Short mmCIF file of C-alpha atoms in Angstrom, two decimals:
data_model
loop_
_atom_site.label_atom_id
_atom_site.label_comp_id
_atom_site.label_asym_id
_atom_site.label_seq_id
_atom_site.Cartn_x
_atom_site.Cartn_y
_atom_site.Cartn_z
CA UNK A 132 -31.25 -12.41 -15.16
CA UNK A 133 -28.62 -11.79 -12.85
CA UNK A 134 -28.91 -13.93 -9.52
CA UNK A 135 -28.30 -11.83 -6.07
CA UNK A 136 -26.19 -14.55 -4.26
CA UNK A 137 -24.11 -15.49 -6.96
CA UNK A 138 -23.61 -12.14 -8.18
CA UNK A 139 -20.69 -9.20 -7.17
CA UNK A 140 -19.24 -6.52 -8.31
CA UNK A 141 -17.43 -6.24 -11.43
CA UNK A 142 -14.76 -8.24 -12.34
CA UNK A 143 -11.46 -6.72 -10.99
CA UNK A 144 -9.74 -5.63 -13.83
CA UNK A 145 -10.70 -8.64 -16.31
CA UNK A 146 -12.03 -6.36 -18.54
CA UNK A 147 -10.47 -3.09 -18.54
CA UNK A 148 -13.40 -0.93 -18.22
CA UNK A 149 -15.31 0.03 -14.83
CA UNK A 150 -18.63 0.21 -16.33
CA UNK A 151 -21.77 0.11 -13.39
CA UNK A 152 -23.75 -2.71 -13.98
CA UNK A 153 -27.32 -2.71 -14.47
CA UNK A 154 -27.71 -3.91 -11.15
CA UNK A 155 -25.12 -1.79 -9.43
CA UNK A 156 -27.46 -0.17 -6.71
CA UNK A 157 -25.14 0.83 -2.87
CA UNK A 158 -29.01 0.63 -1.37
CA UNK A 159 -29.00 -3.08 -2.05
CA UNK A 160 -27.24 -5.95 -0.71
CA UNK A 161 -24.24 -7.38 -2.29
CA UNK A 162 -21.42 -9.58 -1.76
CA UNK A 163 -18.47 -7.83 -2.76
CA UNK A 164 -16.76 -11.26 -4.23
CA UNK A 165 -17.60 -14.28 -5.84
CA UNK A 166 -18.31 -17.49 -4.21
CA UNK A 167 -15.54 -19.74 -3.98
CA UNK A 168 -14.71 -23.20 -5.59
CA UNK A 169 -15.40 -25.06 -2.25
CA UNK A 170 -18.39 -23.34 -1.78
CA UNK A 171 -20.25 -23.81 -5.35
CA UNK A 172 -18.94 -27.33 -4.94
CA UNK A 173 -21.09 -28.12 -1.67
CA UNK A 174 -23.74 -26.06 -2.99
CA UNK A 175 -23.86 -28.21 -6.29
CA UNK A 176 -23.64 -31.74 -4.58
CA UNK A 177 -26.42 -30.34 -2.62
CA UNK A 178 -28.84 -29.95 -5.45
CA UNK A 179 -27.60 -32.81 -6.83
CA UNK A 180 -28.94 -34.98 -3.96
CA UNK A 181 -32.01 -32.57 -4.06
CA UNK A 182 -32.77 -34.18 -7.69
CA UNK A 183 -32.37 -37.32 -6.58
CA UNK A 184 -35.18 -37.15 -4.13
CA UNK A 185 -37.41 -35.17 -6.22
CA UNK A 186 -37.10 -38.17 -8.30
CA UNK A 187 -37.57 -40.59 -5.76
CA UNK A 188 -40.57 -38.73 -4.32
CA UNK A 189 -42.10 -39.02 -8.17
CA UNK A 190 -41.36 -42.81 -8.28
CA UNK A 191 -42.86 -42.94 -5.04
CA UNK A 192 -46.05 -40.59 -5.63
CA UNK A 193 -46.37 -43.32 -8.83
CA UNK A 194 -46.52 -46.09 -6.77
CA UNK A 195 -49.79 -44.76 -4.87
CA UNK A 196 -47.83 -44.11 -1.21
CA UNK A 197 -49.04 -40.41 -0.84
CA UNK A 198 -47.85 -40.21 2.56
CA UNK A 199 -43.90 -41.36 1.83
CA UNK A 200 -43.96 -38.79 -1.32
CA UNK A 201 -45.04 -36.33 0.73
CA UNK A 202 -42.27 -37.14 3.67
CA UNK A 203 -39.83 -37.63 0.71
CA UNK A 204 -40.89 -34.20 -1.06
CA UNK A 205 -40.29 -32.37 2.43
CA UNK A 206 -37.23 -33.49 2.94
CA UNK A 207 -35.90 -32.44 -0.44
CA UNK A 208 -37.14 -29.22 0.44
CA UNK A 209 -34.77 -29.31 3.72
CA UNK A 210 -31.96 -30.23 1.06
CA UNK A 211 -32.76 -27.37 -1.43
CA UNK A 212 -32.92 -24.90 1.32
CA UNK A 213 -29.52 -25.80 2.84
CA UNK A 214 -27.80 -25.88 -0.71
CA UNK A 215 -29.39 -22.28 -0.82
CA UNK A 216 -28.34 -21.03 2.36
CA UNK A 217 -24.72 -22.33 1.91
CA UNK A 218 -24.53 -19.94 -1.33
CA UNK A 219 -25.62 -16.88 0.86
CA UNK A 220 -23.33 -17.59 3.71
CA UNK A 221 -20.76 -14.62 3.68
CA UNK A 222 -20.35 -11.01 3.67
CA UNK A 223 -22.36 -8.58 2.46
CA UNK A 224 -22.57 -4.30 2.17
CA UNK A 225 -24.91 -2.15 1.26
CA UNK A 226 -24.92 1.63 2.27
CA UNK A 227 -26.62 1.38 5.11
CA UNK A 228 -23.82 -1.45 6.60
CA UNK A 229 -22.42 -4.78 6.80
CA UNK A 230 -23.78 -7.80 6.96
CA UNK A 231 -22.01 -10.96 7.91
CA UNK A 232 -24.47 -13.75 7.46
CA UNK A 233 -23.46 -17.40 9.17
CA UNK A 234 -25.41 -21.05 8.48
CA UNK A 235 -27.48 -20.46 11.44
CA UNK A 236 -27.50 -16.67 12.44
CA UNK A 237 -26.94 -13.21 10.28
CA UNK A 238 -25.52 -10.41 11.90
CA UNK A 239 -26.03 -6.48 10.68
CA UNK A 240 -23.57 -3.67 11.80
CA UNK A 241 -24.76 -0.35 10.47
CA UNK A 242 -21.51 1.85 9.47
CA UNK A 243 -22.02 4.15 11.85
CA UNK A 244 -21.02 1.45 14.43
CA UNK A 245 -17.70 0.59 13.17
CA UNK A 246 -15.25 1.67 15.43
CA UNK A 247 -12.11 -0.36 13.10
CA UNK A 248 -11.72 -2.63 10.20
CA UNK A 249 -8.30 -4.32 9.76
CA UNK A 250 -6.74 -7.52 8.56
CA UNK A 251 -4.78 -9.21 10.66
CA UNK A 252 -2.92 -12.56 11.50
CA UNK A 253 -4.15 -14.96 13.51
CA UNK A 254 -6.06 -18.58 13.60
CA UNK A 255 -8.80 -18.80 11.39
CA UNK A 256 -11.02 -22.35 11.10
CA UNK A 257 -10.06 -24.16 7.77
CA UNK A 258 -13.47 -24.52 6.07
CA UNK A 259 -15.16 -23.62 8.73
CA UNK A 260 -14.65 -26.41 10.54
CA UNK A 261 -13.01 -26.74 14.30
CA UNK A 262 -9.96 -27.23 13.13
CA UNK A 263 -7.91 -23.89 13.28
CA UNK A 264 -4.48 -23.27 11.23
CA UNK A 265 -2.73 -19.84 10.70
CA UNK A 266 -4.06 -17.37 8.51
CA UNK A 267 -5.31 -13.85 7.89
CA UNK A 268 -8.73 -12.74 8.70
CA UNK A 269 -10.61 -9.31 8.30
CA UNK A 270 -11.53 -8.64 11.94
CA UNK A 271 -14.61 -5.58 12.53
CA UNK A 272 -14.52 -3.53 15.93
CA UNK A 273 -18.07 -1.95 17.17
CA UNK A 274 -18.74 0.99 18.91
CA UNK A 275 -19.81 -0.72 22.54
CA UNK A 276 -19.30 -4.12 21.91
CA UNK A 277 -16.13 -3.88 24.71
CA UNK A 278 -13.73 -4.38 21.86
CA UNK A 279 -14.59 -7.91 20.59
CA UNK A 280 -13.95 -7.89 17.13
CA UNK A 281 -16.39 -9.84 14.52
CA UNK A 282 -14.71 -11.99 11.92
CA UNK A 283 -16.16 -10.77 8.07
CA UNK A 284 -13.68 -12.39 6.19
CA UNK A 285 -10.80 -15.61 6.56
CA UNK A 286 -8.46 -16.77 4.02
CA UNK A 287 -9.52 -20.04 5.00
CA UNK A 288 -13.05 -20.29 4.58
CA UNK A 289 -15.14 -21.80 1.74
CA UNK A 290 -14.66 -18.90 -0.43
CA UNK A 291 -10.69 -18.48 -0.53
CA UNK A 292 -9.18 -20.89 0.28
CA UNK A 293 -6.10 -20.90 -1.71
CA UNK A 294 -6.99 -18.20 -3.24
CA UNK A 295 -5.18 -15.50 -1.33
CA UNK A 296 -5.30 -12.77 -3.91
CA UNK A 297 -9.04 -13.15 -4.35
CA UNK A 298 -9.15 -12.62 -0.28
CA UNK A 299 -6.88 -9.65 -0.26
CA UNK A 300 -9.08 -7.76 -3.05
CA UNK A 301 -12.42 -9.03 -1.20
CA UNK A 302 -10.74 -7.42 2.09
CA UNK A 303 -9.87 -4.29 -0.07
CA UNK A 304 -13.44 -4.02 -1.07
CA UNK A 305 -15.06 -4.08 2.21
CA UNK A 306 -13.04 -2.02 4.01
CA UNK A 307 -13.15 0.61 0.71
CA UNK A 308 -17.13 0.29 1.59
CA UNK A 309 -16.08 1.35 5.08
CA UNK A 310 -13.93 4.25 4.32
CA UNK A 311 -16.97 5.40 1.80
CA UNK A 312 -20.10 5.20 4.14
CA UNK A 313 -17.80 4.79 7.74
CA UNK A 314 -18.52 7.64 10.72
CA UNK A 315 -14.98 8.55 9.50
CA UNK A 316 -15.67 8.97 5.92
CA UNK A 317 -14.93 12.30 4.71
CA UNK A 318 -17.09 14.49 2.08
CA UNK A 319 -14.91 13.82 -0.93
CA UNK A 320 -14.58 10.23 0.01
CA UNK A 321 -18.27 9.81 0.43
CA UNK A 322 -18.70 11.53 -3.05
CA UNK A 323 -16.16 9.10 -4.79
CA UNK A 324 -17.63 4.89 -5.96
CA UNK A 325 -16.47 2.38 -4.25
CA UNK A 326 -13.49 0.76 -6.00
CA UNK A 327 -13.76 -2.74 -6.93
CA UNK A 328 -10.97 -3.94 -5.25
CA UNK A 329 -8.12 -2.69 -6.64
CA UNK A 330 -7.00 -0.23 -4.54
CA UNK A 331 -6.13 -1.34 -1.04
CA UNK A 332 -7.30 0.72 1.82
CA UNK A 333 -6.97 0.22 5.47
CA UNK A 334 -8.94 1.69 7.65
#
């Protein structure tokens, strides 16, 4: 049973053979890459902790103090839900756009509002902390946004850092997405799958 947030496409070229997958729907949601190392890492520790409470909560609950089980039980909840949320934090594409989901706030751009997709130099936040070093980032322009670009991608974040192929063929992907279902997509691109990466477009 294939899980949607740790699920992507295909795996670029391990295999030889660009076979859909079951699940291989444009009308749903996907991330077009898989989560990083640093990522599944926090994620992990996360549920780790979240076992630890749920057993807590039982030795509690066994002990006849209903009301600190219960206050223990909701806060492993808390726990479970932020180890959850850190695995969906990223980009996602569907056909009907992209969607760049955050800790705290999701944003949707349909395609028909991209005005540009690029990657380009500049600082990026290592880990997604304040600190900022140089690095490459896939930027987004909207139609009547006055030009302010939206960050989809760094080669610093949780999910490639170090790992500067995987972010070039993630970039590749999205923007491929972009060139498929863009406003400036063409009829024979529109007609053609979207490449799993190995191909690099710029839009």
């Amino acid at each position: 049973m294939p899980l949607p947030f740790l699920t992507a496409d295909r795996a670029y070229g391990a295999d030889g053979d660009d076979l859909a997958l079951p699940f291989d729907d444009h009308d749903q949601w996907r991330r077009p890459y898989r989560p990083g190392p640093w990522r599944v890492a926090a994620a992990a520790v996360a549920l780790l902790v979240t076992a630890f409470m749920l057993l807590a909560t039982l030795v509690i609950a066994l002990a006849g103090d209903a009301a600190a089980a219960g206050t223990c039980a909701g806060a492993a909840a808390a726990v479970l839900l932020v180890a959850l949320r850190l695995l969906r934090v990223g980009t996602w594409v569907s056909r009907e756009g992209v969607r760049r989901v955050r800790f705290f706030r999701t944003v949707t751009v349909p395609w028909s509002r991209v005005a540009s997709m690029r990657t380009v130099q500049q600082p990026v936040r290592w880990l997604g902390l304040p600190r900022t070093v140089q690095g490459q980032a896939l930027v987004l322009v909207r139609h009547g946004a006055d030009g302010e670009p939206m960050t989809l991608l760094t080669d610093h974040n949780a999910d490639f850092l170090a790992r500067v192929e995987a972010f070039d063929r993630a970039a590749d992907t999205v923007e491929a997405w972009n060139a498929e279902y863009g406003p400036h997509a063409g009829p024979a691109v529109a007609a053609a799958a979207v490449p799993a990466g190995r191909t690099r477009v710029r839009a």
